[in-house]
GROMACS .gro file of C-alpha atoms in nm:
model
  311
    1UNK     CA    1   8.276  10.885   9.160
    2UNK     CA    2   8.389  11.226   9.253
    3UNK     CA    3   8.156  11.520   9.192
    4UNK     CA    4   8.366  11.721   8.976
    5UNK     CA    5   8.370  11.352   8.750
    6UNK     CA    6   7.974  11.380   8.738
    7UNK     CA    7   7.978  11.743   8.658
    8UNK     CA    8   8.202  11.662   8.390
    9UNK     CA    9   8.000  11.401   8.287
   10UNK     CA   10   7.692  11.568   8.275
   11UNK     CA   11   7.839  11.879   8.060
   12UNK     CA   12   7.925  11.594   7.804
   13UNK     CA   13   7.611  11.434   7.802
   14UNK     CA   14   7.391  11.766   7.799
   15UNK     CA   15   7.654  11.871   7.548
   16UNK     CA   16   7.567  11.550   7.369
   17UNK     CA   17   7.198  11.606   7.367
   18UNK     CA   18   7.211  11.951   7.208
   19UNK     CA   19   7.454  11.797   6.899
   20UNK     CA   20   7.222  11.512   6.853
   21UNK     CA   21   6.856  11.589   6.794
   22UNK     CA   22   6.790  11.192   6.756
   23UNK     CA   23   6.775  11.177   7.154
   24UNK     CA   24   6.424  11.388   7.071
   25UNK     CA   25   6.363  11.095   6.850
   26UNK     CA   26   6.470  10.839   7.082
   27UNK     CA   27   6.258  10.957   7.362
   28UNK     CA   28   5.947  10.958   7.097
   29UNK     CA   29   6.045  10.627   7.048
   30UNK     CA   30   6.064  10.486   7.405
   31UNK     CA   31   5.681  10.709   7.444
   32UNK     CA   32   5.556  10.472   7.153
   33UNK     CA   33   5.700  10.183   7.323
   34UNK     CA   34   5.542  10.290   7.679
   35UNK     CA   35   5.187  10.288   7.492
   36UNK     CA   36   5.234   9.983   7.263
   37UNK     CA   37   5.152  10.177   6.970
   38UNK     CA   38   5.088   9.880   6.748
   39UNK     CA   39   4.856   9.729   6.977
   40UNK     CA   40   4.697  10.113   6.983
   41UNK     CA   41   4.673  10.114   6.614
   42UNK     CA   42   4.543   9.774   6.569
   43UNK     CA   43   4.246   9.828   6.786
   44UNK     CA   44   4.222  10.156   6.621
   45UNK     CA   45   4.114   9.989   6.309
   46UNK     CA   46   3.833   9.760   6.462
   47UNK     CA   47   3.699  10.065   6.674
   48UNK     CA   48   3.653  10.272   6.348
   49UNK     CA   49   3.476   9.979   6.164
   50UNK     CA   50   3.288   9.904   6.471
   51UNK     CA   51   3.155  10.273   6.450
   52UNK     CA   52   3.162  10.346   6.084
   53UNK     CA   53   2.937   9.988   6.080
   54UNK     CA   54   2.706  10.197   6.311
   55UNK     CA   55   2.673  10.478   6.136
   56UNK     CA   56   2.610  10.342   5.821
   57UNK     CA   57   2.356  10.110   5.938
   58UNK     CA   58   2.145  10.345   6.147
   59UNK     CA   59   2.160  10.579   5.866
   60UNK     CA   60   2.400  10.851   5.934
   61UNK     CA   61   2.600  11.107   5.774
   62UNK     CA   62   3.001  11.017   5.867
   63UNK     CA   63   3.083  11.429   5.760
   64UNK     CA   64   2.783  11.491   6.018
   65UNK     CA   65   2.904  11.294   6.295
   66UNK     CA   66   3.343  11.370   6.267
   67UNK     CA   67   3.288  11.578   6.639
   68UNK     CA   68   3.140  11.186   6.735
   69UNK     CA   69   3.419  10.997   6.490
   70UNK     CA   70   3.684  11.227   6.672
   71UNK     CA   71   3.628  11.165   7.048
   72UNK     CA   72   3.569  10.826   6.983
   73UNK     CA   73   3.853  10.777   6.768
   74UNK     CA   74   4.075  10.983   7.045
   75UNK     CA   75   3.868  10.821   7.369
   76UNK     CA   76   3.924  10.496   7.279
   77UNK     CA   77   4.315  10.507   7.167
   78UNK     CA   78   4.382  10.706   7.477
   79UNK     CA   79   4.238  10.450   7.691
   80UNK     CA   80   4.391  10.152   7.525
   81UNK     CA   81   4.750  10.325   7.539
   82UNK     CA   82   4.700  10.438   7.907
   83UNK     CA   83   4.562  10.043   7.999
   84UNK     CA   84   4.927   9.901   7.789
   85UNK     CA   85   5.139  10.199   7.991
   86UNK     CA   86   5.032  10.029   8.344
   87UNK     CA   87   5.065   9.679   8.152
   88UNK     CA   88   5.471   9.793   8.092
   89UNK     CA   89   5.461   9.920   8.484
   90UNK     CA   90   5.338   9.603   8.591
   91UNK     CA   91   5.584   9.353   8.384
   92UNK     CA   92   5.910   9.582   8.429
   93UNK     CA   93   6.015   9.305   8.629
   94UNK     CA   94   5.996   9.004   8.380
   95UNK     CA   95   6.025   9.146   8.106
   96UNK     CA   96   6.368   9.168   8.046
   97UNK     CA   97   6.356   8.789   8.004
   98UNK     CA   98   6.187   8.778   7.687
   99UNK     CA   99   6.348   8.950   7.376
  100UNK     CA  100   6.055   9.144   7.216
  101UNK     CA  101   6.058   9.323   7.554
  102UNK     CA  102   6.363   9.363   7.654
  103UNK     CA  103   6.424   9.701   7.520
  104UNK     CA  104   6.119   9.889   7.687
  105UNK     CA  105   6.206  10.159   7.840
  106UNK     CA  106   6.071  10.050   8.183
  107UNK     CA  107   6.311   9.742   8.116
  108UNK     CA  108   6.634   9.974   8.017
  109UNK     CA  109   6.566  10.213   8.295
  110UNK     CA  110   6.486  10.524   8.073
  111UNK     CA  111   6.189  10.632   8.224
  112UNK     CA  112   6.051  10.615   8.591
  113UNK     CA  113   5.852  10.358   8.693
  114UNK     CA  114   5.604  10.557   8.886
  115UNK     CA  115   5.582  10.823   8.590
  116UNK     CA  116   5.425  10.509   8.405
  117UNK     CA  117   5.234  10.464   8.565
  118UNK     CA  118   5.108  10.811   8.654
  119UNK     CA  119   5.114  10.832   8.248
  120UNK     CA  120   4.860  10.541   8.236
  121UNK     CA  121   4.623  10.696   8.457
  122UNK     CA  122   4.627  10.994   8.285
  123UNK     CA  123   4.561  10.849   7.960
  124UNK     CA  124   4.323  10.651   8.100
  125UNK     CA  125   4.157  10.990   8.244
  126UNK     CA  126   4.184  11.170   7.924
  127UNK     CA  127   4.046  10.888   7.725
  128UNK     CA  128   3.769  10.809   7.931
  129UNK     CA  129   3.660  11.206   7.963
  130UNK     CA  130   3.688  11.167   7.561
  131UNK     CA  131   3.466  10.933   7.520
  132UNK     CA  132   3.210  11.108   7.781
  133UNK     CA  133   3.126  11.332   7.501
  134UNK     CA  134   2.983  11.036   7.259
  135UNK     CA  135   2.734  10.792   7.473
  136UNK     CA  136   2.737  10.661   7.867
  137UNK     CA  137   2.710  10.324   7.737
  138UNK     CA  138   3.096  10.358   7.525
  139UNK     CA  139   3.218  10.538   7.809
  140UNK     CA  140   3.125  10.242   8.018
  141UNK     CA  141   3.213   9.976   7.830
  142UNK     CA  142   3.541  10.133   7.804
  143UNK     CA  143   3.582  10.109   8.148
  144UNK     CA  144   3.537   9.786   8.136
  145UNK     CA  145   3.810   9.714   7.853
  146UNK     CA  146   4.027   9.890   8.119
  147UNK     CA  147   3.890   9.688   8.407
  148UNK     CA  148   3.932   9.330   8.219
  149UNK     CA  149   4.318   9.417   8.054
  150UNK     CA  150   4.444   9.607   8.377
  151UNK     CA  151   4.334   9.406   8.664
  152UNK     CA  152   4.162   9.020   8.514
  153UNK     CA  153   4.470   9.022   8.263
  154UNK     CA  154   4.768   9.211   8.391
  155UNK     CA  155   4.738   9.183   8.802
  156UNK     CA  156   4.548   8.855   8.836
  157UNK     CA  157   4.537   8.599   8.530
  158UNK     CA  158   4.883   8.648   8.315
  159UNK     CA  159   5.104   8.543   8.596
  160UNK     CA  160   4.881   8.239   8.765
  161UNK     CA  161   4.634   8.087   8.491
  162UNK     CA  162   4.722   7.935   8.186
  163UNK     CA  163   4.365   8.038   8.073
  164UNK     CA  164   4.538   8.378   8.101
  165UNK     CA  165   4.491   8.416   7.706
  166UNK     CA  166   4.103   8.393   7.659
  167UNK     CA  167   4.094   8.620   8.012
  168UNK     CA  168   4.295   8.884   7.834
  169UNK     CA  169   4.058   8.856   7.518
  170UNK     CA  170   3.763   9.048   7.668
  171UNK     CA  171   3.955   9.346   7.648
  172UNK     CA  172   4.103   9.309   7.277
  173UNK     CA  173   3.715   9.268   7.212
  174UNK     CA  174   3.582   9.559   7.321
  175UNK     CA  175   3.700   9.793   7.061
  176UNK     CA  176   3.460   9.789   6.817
  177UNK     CA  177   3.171   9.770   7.073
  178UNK     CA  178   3.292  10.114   7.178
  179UNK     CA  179   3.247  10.207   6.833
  180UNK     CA  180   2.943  10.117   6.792
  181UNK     CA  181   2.812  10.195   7.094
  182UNK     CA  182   2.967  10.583   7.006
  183UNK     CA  183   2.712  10.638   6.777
  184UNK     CA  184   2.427  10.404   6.901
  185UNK     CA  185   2.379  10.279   7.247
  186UNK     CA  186   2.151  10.017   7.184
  187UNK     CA  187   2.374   9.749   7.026
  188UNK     CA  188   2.298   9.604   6.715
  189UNK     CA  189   2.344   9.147   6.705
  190UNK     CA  190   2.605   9.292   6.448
  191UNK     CA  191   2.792   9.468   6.724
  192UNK     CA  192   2.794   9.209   6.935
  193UNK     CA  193   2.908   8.942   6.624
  194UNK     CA  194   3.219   9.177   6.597
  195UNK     CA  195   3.275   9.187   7.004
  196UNK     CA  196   3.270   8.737   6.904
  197UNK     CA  197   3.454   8.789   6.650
  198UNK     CA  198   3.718   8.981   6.830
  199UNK     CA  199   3.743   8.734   7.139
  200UNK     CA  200   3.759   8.386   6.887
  201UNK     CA  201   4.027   8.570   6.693
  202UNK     CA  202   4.257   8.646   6.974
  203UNK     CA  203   4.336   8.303   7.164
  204UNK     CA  204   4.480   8.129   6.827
  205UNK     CA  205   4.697   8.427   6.713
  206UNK     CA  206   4.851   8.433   7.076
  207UNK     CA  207   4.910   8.077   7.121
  208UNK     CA  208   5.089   8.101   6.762
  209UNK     CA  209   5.255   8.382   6.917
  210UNK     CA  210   5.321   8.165   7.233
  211UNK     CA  211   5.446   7.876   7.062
  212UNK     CA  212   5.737   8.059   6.880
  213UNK     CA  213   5.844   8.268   7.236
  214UNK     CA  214   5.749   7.939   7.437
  215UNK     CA  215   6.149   7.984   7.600
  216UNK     CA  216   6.090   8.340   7.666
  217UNK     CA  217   5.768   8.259   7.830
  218UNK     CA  218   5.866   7.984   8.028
  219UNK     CA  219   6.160   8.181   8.153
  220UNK     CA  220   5.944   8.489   8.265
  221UNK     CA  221   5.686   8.226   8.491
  222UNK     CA  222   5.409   8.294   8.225
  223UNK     CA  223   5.176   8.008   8.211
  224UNK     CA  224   5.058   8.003   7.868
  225UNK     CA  225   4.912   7.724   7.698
  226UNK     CA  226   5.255   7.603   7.482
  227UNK     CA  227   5.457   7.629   7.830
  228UNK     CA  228   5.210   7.469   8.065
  229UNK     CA  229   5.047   7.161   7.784
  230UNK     CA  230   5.323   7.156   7.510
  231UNK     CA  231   5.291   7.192   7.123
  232UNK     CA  232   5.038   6.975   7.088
  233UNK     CA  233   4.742   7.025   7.280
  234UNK     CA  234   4.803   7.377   7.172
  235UNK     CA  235   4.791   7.321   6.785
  236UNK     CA  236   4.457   7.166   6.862
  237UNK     CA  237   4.352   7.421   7.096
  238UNK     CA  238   4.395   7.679   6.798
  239UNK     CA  239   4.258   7.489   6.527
  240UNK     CA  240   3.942   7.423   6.757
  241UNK     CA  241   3.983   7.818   6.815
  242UNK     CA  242   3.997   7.857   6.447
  243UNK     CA  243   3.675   7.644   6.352
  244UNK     CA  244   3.453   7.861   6.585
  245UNK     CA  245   3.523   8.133   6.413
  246UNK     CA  246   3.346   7.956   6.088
  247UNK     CA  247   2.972   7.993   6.178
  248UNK     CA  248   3.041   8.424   6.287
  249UNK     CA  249   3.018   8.550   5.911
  250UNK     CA  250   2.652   8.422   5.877
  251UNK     CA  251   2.566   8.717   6.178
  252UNK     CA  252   2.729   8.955   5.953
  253UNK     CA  253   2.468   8.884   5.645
  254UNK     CA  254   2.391   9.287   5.623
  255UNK     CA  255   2.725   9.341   5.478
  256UNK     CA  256   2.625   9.170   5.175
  257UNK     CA  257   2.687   8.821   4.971
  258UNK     CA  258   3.052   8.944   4.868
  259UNK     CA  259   3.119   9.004   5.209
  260UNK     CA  260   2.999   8.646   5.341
  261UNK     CA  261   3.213   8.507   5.030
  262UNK     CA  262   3.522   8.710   5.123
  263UNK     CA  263   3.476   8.601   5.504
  264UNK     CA  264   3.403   8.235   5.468
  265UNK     CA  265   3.680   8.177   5.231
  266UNK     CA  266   3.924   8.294   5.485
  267UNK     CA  267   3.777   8.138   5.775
  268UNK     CA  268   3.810   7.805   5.580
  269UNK     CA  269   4.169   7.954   5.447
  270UNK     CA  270   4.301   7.984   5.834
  271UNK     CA  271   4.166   7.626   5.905
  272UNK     CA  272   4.308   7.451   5.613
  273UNK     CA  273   4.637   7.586   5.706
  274UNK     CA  274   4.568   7.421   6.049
  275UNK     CA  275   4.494   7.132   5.922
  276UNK     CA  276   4.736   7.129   5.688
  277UNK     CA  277   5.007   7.219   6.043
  278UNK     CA  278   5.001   6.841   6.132
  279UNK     CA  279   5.226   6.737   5.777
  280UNK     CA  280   5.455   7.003   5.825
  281UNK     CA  281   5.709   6.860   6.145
  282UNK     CA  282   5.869   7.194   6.232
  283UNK     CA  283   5.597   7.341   6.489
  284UNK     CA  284   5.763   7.680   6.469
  285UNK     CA  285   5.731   7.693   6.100
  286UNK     CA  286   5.345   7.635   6.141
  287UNK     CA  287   5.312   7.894   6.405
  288UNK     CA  288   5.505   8.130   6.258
  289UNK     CA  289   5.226   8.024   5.933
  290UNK     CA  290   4.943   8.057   6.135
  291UNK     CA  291   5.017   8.418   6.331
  292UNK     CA  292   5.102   8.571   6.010
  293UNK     CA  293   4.806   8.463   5.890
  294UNK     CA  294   4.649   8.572   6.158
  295UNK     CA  295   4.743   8.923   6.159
  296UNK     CA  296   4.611   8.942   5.768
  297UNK     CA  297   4.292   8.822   5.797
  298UNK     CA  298   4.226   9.062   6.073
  299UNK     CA  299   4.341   9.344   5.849
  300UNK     CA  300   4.136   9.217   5.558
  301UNK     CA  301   3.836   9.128   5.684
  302UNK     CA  302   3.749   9.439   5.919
  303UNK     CA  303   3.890   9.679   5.591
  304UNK     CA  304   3.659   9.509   5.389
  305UNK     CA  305   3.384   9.492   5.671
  306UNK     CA  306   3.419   9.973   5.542
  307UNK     CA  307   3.482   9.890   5.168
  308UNK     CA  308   3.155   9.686   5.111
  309UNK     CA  309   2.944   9.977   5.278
  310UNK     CA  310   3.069  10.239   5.017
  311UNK     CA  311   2.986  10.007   4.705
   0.00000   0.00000   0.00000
């Protein structure tokens, strides 16, 4: 290509850029993507619950604590988005194999690799200084949500262990123990129950996950459990998943009977469904059942875990 050709090129495309503000947009967009923002706002919820809990059972004021609620809130989401930037710089090479990844922008080419990962540290750094101004103890232990995603998840188990999923679900636990821990260091049994219920919930909404991108997976080398056992030890690795989580509402008795109601009845709704899996023969139909599921009764019972503290 000659260099008057690029010139030319690059007039049309700066040209471009100032006749179509949606390249602002798109660049938003592909920021978003670099941070997993829906992973970033789902452990947003269980961080706030995990601190509003807190609050309310050690007797304080939310409107007194917002400078607490706000670094904590800000700490946490920082960290979480800087740990899933590195995730992206780590997986830019296999994950243009699987198509709910295919578009990120460290796939596509739109962003550097090495500003990535340079973003994820700062994030990281940011977060982390954050959450310095609530407690040592949620400033550690969000360290160590960085520590298990980044380098147990990411670098060593995702690529080489097929228990890669229950690995990875130390750090999708330790939301609402930074929460918690925001506004009381010495952790309540009913922080840890939500740090349990956390881990139990994760392995059987991935392997539903797993099951219905099983090609994708298998193409990108990932060992999880539908690629390296098949359909069926993993149905009855999630419905085993699924009944653990039965016996976790009775640690969560302070929230009240309508709260033990509201959480048994699901836990029992998620394993019926299980159980009901083995009549229906289309395994992706089941998993696609289950995740959904899933990603409800995470939703409802940590919203409800706030709503029964302000009746």
């Amino acid at each position: 290509m000659s260099n008057s050709k690029a010139y030319g090129e690059a007039a049309i495309e700066n040209g471009a850029a100032s006749l179509h503000p949606n390249i602002k947009t798109s660049a938003w967009k592909d920021f978003m993507a670099l941070i997993k923002i829906g992973i970033v706002n789902s452990n947003l919820i269980t961080t706030f619950t995990g601190l509003w809990l807190a609050l309310h059972f050690t007797g304080q004021s939310f409107l007194n604590n917002l400078d607490i609620v706000f670094f904590t809130v800000v700490g946490s989401s920082l960290i979480i988005a800087g740990s899933c930037a590195i995730n992206n710089y780590v997986d830019r090479d296999i994950d243009h194999l699987m198509e709910r990844t295919k578009e990120r922008p460290t796939v596509t080419g739109k962003v550097v690799p090495v500003k990535v990962l340079s973003l994820g540290i700062l994030l990281i750094g940011l977060g982390t200084l954050s959450l310095f101004f609530t407690t040592m103890t949620a400033t550690v232990i969000g360290l160590l949500g960085v520590f298990s995603y980044v380098f147990l998840y990411t670098l060593w188990s995702k690529r080489q262990f097929v228990s890669n999923t229950i690995i990875g679900s130390i750090s999708g636990a330790v939301p609402p123990l930074i929460g918690w821990a925001a506004v009381d260091a010495n952790l309540d049994i009913m922080a840890w129950s939500l740090f349990v219920l956390m881990f139990v919930w994760q392995p059987p909404h991935f392997y539903a996950l797993a099951m219905r991108r099983v090609k994708e997976y298998k193409a990108a080398g990932i060992p999880m459990l539908p690629v390296v056992k098949g359909f069926k030890t993993t149905k009855i690795h999630i419905i085993l998943w699924v009944a653990a989580l039965q016996p976790i509402p009775f640690f969560l008795t302070k929230l009240g009977i309508p709260f033990l109601i509201l959480a048994i009845v699901l836990n029992i709704g998620w394993l019926a469904l299980g159980i009901y899996g083995y009549r229906i023969k289309d395994d992706i139909k089941w998993a696609k059942l289950m995740f959904v599921y899933s990603l409800q009764y995470l939703t409802i019972i940590f919203v409800a875990m706030v709503i029964v503290t302000l009746i």
